[in-house]
CSV table of C-alpha atoms in Angstrom, one decimal:
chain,number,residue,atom,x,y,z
A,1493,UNK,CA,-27.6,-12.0,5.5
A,1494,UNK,CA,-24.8,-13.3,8.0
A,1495,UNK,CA,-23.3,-10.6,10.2
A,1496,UNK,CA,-19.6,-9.9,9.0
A,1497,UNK,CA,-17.0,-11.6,10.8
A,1498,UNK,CA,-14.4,-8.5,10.0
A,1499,UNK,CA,-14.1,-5.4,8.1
A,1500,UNK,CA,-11.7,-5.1,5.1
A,1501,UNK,CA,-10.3,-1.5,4.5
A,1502,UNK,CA,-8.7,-0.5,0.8
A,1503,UNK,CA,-7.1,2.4,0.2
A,1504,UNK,CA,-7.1,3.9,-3.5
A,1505,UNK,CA,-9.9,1.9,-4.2
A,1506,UNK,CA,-11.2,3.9,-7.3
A,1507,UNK,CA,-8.3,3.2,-9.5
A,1508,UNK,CA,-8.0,-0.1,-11.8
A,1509,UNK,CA,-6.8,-2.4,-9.2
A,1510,UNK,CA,-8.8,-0.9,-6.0
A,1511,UNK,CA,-12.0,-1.3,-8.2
A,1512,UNK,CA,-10.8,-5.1,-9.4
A,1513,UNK,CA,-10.2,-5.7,-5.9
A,1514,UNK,CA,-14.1,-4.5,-5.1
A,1515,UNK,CA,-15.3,-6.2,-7.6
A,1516,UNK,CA,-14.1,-9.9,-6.6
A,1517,UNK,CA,-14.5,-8.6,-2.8
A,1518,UNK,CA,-18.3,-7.7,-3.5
A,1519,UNK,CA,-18.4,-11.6,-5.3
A,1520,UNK,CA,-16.7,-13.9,-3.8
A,1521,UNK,CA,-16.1,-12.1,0.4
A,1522,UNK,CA,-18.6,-9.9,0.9
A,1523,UNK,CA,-21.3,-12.9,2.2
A,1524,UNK,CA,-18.6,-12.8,5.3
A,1525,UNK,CA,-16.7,-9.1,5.4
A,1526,UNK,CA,-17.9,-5.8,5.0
A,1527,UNK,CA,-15.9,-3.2,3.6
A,1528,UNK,CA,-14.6,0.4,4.0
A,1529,UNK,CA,-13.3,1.6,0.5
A,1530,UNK,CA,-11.4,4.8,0.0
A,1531,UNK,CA,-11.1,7.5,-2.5
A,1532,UNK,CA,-10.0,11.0,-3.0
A,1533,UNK,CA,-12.6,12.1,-4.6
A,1534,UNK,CA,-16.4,11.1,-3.9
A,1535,UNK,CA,-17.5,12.9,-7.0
A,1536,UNK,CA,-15.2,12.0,-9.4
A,1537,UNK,CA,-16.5,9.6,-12.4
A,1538,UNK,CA,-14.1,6.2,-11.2
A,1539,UNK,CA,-16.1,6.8,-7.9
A,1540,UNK,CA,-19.0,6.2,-10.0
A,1541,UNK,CA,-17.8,3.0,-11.1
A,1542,UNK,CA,-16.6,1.8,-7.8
A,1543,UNK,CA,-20.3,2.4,-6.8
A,1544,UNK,CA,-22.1,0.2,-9.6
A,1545,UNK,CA,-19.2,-2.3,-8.6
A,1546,UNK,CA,-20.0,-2.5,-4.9
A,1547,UNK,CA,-24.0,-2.8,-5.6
A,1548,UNK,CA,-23.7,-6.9,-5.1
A,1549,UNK,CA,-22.3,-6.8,-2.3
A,1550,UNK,CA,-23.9,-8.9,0.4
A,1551,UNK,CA,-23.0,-6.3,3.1
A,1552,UNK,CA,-22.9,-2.9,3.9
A,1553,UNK,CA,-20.0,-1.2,2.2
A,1554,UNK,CA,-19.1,2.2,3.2
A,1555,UNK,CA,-17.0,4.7,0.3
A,1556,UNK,CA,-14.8,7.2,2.1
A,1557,UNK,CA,-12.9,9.7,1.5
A,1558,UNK,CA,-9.3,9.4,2.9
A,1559,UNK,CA,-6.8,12.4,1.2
A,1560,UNK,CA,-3.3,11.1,1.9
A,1561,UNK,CA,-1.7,14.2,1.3
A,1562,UNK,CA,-3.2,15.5,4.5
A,1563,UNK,CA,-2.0,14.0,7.8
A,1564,UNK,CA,-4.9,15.5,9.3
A,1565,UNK,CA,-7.2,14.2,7.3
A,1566,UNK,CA,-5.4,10.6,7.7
A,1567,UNK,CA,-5.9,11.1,11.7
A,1568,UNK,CA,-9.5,12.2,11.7
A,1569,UNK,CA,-10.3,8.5,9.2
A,1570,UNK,CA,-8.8,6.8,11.6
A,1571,UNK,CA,-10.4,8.2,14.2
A,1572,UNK,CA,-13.8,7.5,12.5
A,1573,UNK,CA,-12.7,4.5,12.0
A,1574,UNK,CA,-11.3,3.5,15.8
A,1575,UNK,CA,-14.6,5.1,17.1
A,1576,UNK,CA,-17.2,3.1,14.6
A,1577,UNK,CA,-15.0,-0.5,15.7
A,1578,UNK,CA,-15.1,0.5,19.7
A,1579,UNK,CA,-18.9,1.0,19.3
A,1580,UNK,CA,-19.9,-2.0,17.7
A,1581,UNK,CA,-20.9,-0.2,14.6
A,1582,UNK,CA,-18.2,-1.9,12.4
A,1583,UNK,CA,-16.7,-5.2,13.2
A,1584,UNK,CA,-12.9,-5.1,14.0
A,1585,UNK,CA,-10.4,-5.0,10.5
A,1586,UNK,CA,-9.5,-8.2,9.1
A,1587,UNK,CA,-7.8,-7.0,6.7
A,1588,UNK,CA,-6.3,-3.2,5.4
A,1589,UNK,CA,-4.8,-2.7,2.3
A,1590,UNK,CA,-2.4,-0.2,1.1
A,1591,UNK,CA,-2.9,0.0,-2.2
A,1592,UNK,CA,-3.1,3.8,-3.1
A,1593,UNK,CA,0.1,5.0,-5.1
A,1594,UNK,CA,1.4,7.7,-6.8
A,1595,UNK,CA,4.3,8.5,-9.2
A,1596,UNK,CA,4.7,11.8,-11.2
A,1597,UNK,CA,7.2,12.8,-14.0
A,1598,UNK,CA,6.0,15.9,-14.7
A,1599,UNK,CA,7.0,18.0,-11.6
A,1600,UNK,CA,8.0,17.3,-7.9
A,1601,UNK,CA,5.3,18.7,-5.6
A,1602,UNK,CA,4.9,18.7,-2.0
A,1603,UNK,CA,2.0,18.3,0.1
A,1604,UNK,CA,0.3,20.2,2.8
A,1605,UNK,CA,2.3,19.1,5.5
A,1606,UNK,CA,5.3,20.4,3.6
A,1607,UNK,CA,6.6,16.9,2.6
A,1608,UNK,CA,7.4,15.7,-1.2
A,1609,UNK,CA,4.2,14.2,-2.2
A,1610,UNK,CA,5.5,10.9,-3.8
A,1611,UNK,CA,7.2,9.9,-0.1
A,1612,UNK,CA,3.8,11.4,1.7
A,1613,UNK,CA,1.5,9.5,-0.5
A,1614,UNK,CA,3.2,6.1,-0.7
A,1615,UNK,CA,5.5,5.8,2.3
A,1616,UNK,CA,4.5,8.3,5.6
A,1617,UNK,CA,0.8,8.5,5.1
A,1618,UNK,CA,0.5,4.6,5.7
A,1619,UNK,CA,2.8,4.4,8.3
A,1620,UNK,CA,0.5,7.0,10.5
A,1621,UNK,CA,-2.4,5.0,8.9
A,1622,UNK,CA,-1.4,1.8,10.3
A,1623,UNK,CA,0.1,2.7,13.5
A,1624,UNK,CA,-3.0,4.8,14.6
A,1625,UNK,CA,-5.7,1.3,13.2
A,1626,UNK,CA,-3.8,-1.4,15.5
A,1627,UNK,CA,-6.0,-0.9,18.1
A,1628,UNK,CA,-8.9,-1.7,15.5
A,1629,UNK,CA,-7.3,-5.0,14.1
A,1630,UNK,CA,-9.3,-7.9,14.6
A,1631,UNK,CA,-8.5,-9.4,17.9
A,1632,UNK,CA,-7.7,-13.0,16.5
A,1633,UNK,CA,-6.4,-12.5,12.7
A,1634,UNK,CA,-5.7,-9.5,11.0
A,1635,UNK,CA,-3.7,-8.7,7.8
A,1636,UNK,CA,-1.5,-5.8,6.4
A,1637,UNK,CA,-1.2,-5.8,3.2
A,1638,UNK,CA,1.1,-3.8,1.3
A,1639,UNK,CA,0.8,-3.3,-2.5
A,1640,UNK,CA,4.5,-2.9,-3.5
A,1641,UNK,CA,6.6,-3.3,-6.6
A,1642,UNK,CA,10.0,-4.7,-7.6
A,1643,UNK,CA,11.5,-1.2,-7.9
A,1644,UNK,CA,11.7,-1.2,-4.7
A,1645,UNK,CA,14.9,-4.0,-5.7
A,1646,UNK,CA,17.3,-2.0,-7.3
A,1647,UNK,CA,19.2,-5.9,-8.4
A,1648,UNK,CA,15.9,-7.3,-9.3
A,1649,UNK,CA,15.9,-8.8,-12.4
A,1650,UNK,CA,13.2,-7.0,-14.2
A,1651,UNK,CA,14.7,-3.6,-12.1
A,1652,UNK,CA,18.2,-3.7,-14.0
A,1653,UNK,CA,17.5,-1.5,-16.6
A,1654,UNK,CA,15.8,1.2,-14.9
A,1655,UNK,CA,17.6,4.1,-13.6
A,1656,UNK,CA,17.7,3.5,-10.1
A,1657,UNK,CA,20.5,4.0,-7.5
A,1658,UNK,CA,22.3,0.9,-6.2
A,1659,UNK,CA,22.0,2.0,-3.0
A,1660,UNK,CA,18.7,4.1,-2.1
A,1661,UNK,CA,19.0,5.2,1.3
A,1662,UNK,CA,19.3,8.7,2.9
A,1663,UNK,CA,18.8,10.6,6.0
A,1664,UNK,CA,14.9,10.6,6.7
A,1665,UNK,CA,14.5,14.1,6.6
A,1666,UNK,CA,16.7,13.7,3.3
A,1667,UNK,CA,13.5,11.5,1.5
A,1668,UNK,CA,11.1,13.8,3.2
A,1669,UNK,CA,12.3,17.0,0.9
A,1670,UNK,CA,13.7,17.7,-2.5
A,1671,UNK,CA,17.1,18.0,-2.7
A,1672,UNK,CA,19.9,20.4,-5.1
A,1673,UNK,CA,21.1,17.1,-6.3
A,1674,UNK,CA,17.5,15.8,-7.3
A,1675,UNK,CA,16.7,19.0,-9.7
A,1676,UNK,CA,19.5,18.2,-11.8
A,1677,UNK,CA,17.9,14.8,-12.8
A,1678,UNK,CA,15.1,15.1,-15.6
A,1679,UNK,CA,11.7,14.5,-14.5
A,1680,UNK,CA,11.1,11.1,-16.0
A,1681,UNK,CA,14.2,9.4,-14.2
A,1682,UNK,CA,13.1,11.5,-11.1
A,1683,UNK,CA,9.9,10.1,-10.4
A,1684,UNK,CA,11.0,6.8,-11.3
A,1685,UNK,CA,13.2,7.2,-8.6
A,1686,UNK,CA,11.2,8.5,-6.0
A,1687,UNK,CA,8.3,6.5,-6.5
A,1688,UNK,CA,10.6,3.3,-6.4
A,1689,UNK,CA,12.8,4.4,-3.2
A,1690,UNK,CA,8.9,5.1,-1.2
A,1691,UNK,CA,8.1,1.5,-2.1
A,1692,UNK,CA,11.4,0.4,-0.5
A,1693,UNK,CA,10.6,2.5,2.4
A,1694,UNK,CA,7.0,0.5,2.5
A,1695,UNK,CA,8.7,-2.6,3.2
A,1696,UNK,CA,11.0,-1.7,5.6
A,1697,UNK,CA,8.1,-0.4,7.0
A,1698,UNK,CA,6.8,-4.0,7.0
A,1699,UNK,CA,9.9,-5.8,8.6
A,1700,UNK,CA,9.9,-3.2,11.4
A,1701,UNK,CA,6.1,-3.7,12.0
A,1702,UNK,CA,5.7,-6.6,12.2
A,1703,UNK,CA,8.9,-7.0,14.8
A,1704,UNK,CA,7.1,-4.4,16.4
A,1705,UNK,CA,3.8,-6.1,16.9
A,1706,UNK,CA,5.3,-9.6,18.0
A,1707,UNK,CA,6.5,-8.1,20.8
A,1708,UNK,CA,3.1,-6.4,22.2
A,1709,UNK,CA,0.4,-9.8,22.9
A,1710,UNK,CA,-2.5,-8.1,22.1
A,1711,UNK,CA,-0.9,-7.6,18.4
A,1712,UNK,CA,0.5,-10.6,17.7
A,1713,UNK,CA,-2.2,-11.8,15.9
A,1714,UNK,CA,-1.1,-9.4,12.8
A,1715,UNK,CA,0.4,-10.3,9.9
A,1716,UNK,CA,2.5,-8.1,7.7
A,1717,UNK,CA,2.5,-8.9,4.0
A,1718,UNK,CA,3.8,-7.3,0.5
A,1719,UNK,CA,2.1,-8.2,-2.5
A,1720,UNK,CA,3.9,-7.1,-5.9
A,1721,UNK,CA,0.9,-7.2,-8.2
A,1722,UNK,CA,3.1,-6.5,-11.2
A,1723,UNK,CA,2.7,-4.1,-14.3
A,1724,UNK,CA,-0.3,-3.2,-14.3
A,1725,UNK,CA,-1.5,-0.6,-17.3
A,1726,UNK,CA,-5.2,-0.1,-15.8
A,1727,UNK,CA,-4.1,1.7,-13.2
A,1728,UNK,CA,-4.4,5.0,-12.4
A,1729,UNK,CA,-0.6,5.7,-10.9
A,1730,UNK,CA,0.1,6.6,-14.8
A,1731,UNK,CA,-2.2,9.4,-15.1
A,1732,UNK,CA,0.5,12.2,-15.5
A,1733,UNK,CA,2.3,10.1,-18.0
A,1734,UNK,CA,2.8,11.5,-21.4
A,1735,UNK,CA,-0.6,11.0,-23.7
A,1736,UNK,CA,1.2,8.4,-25.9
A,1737,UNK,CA,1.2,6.0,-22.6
A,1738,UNK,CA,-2.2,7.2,-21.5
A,1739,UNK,CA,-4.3,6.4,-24.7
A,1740,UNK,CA,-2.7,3.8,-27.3
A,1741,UNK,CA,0.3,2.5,-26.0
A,1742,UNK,CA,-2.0,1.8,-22.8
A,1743,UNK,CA,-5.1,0.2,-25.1
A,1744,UNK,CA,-2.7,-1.7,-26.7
A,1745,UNK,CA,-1.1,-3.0,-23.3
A,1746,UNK,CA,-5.0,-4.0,-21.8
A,1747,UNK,CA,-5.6,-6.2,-24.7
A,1748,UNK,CA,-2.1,-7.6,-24.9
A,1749,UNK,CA,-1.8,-8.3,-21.2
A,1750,UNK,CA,-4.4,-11.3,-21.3
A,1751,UNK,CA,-2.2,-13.0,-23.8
A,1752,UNK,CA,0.8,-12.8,-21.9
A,1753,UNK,CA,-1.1,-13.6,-19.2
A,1754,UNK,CA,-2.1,-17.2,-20.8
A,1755,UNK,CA,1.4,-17.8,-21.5
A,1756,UNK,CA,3.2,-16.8,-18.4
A,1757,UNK,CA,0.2,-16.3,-15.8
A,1758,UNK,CA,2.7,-14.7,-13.1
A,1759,UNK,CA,5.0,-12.9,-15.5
A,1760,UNK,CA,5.9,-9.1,-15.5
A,1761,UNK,CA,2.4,-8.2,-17.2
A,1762,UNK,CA,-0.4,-8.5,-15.3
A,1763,UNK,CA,-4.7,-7.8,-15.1
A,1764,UNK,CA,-6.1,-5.7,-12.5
A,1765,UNK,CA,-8.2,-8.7,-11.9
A,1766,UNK,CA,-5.2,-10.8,-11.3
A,1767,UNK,CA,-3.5,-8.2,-9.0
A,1768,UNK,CA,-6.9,-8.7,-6.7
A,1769,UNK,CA,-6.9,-12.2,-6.7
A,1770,UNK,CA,-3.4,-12.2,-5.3
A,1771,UNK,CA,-3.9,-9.3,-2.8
A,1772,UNK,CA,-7.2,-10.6,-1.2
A,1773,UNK,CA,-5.7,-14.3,-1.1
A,1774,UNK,CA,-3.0,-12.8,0.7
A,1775,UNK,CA,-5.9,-10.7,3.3
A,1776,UNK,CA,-8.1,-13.7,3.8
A,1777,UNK,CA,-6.3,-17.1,2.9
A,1778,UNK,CA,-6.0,-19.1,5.8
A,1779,UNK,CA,-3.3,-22.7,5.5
A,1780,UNK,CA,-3.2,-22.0,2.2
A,1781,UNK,CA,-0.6,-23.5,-0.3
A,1782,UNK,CA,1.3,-19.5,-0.7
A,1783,UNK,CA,0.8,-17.5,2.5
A,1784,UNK,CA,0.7,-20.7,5.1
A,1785,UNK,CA,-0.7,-20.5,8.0
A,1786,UNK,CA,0.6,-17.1,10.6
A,1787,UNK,CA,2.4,-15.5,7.5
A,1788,UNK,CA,4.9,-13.1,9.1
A,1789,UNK,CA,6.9,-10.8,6.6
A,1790,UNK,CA,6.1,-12.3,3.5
A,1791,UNK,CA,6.6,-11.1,0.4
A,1792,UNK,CA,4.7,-12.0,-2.8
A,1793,UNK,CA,5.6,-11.3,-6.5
A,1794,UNK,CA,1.5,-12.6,-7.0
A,1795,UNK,CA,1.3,-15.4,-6.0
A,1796,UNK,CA,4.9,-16.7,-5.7
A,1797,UNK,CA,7.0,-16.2,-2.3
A,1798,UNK,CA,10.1,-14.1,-2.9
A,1799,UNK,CA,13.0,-12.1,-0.5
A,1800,UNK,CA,12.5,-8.7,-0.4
A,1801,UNK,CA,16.4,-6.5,-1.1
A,1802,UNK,CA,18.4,-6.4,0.4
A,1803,UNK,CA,18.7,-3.2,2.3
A,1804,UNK,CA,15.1,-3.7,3.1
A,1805,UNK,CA,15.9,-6.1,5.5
A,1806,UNK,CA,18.7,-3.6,6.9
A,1807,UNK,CA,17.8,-3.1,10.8
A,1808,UNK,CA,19.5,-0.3,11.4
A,1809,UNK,CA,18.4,1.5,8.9
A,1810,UNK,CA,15.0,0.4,9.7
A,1811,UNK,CA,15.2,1.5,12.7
A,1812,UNK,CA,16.2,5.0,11.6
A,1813,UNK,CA,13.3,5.2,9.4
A,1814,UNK,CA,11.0,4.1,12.0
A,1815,UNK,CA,12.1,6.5,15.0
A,1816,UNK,CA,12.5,9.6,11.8
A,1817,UNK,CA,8.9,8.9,10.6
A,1818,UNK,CA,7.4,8.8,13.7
A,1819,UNK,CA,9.0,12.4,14.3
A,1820,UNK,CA,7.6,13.4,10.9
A,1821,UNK,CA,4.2,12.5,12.6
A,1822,UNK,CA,4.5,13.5,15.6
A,1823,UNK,CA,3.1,10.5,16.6
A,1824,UNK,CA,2.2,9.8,20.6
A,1825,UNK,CA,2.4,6.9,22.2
A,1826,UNK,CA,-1.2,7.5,23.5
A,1827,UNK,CA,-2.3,6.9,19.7
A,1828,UNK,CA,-1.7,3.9,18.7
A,1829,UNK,CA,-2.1,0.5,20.8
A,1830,UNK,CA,1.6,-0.4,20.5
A,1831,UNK,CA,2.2,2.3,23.2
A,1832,UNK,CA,-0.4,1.2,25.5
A,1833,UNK,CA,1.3,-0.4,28.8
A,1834,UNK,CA,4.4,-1.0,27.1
A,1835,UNK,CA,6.5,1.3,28.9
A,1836,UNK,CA,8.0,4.9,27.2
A,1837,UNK,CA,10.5,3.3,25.0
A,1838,UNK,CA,8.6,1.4,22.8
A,1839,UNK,CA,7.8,3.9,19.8
């Protein structure tokens, strides 16, 4: 058995694209990587799966459990994590992927930290993720990979006949909390919403990291990436939809989706096992014909380049994500290695 070159970390990796992405990791990667896959719940039956998945693998691979509705519980992974890389125990991440998600329309919730889960789970929780793992990045390539989705495009074509608001932004502590004006909204249009406006705030996440990481040496190295994987229906993020979309509509969708597939193999409906393919090309392909060589802030709708919106690429309001998140936090700038040396305004 070689010895791994890097570690790949994936988050939500008991759901229908976290397990197709271990599945073609454990076949066609593994032989160089070794993996650190997450879940919420080691017991739970999909965890189960992931484990008869992860059996070829060709090196060790580690199941974790990572709870993103706990900030603590993000900071002690990562500390397991930062330790296990400084002692040679785990090679240095190659690649981490964001994939876990979460979308409700049946009731607005917030998490243990007192934050509105949807925004916690898919925005905040990955941003202390990431920022607390640089120092664990592999030292000559390393890829962030977020799994996004075209809601976060309000003028995106296949966005325009969803309910979304033109313009998404608000005052951070705004998307942090429910708001009088949300509870008039039903929940169906309310969660669509919210679950769109935290992938927004994922990629201007991405533009502001990876400006941030160019300008530290030792993290230059890192690439930033979006990957849309498409719909989906074998994922998990629709668990709390009504039964009609859990049980037929959603059988009916599995079987259809291969077809559709055939006829338009990056269209709107897509396989889990296509949605891997496209997010580990976009971790570990090196010169290749879609990422290039260095990829810096690249989206991918699959495997197809694209421009993220608009007010994604918005820098001030970037910034005013970045500097409200990391209050959120309370990030240092002794944790993560884009403090370290680089003077007291750099967070």
């Amino acid at each position: 058995m070689e010895k791994p070159q890097g570690t790949l970390i994936v988050t939500g990796a008991a759901g229908g694209i976290g397990r197709a992405i271990a599945e073609r990791f454990a076949a066609d990667f593994s032989d160089k990587y070794t993996g650190v896959f997450t879940v919420r719940n080691t017991r739970q039956p999909n965890t189960q799966l992931l484990r008869k998945t992860l059996i070829k693998a060709r090196n060790p691979i580690t199941i974790s459990l990572l709870e993103l509705t706990s900030l603590s519980n993000i900071r002690s992974f990562a500390s397991e994590i930062n330790t296990r890389v400084s002692t040679g125990s785990l090679p240095p991440i190659t690649a981490l992927v964001l994939n876990a998600g979460y979308m409700s329309k049946r009731s607005q919730s917030l998490t243990s930290d007192g934050y509105e889960t949807t925004f916690q789970v898919n925005y905040l929780s990955n941003f202390l993720l990431v920022l607390l793992l640089l120092q664990s990045m592999h030292p000559l390539h390393a890829h962030v990979v977020f799994v996004t989705s075209w809601t976060h495009d309000p003028y995106d074509p296949h966005s325009r006949a969803l309910p979304l608001e033109r313009q998404m932004w608000r005052p951070v502590p705004d998307l942090a909390a429910p708001s009088h004006q949300e509870k008039k909204l039903g929940m169906t249009t309310l969660g669509l919403r919210r679950y769109a406006e935290s992938k927004l705030w994922g990629m201007m996440f991405m533009h502001k990291l990876q400006s941030r990481v160019n300008a530290v040496p030792a993290l230059r190295h890192i690439s930033a990436l979006a990957v849309d994987p498409g719909c989906v229906f074998s994922t998990d993020i629709m668990r709390e939809q009504p039964w009609i979309w859990r049980r037929p509509l959603r059988r009916f969708l599995m079987i259809a989706t291969p077809i559709v597939l055939w006829l338009a193999p990056n269209g709107a409906l897509r396989t889990a096992g296509k949605a891997a393919r496209d997010i580990l090309n976009a971790c570990f392909e090196v010169d290749g014909p879609v990422a290039g060589s260095w990829p810096r802030c690249l989206y991918l709708n699959g495997d197809v380049r694209k421009v993220s919106s608009v007010e994604s690429r918005d820098e001030v309001k970037q910034k005013e994500l970045w500097e409200g998140s990391l209050k959120l936090v309370k990030l240092l700038e002794m944790d993560t290695a884009l403090g370290f040396g680089m003077g007291p305004n750099l967070l």
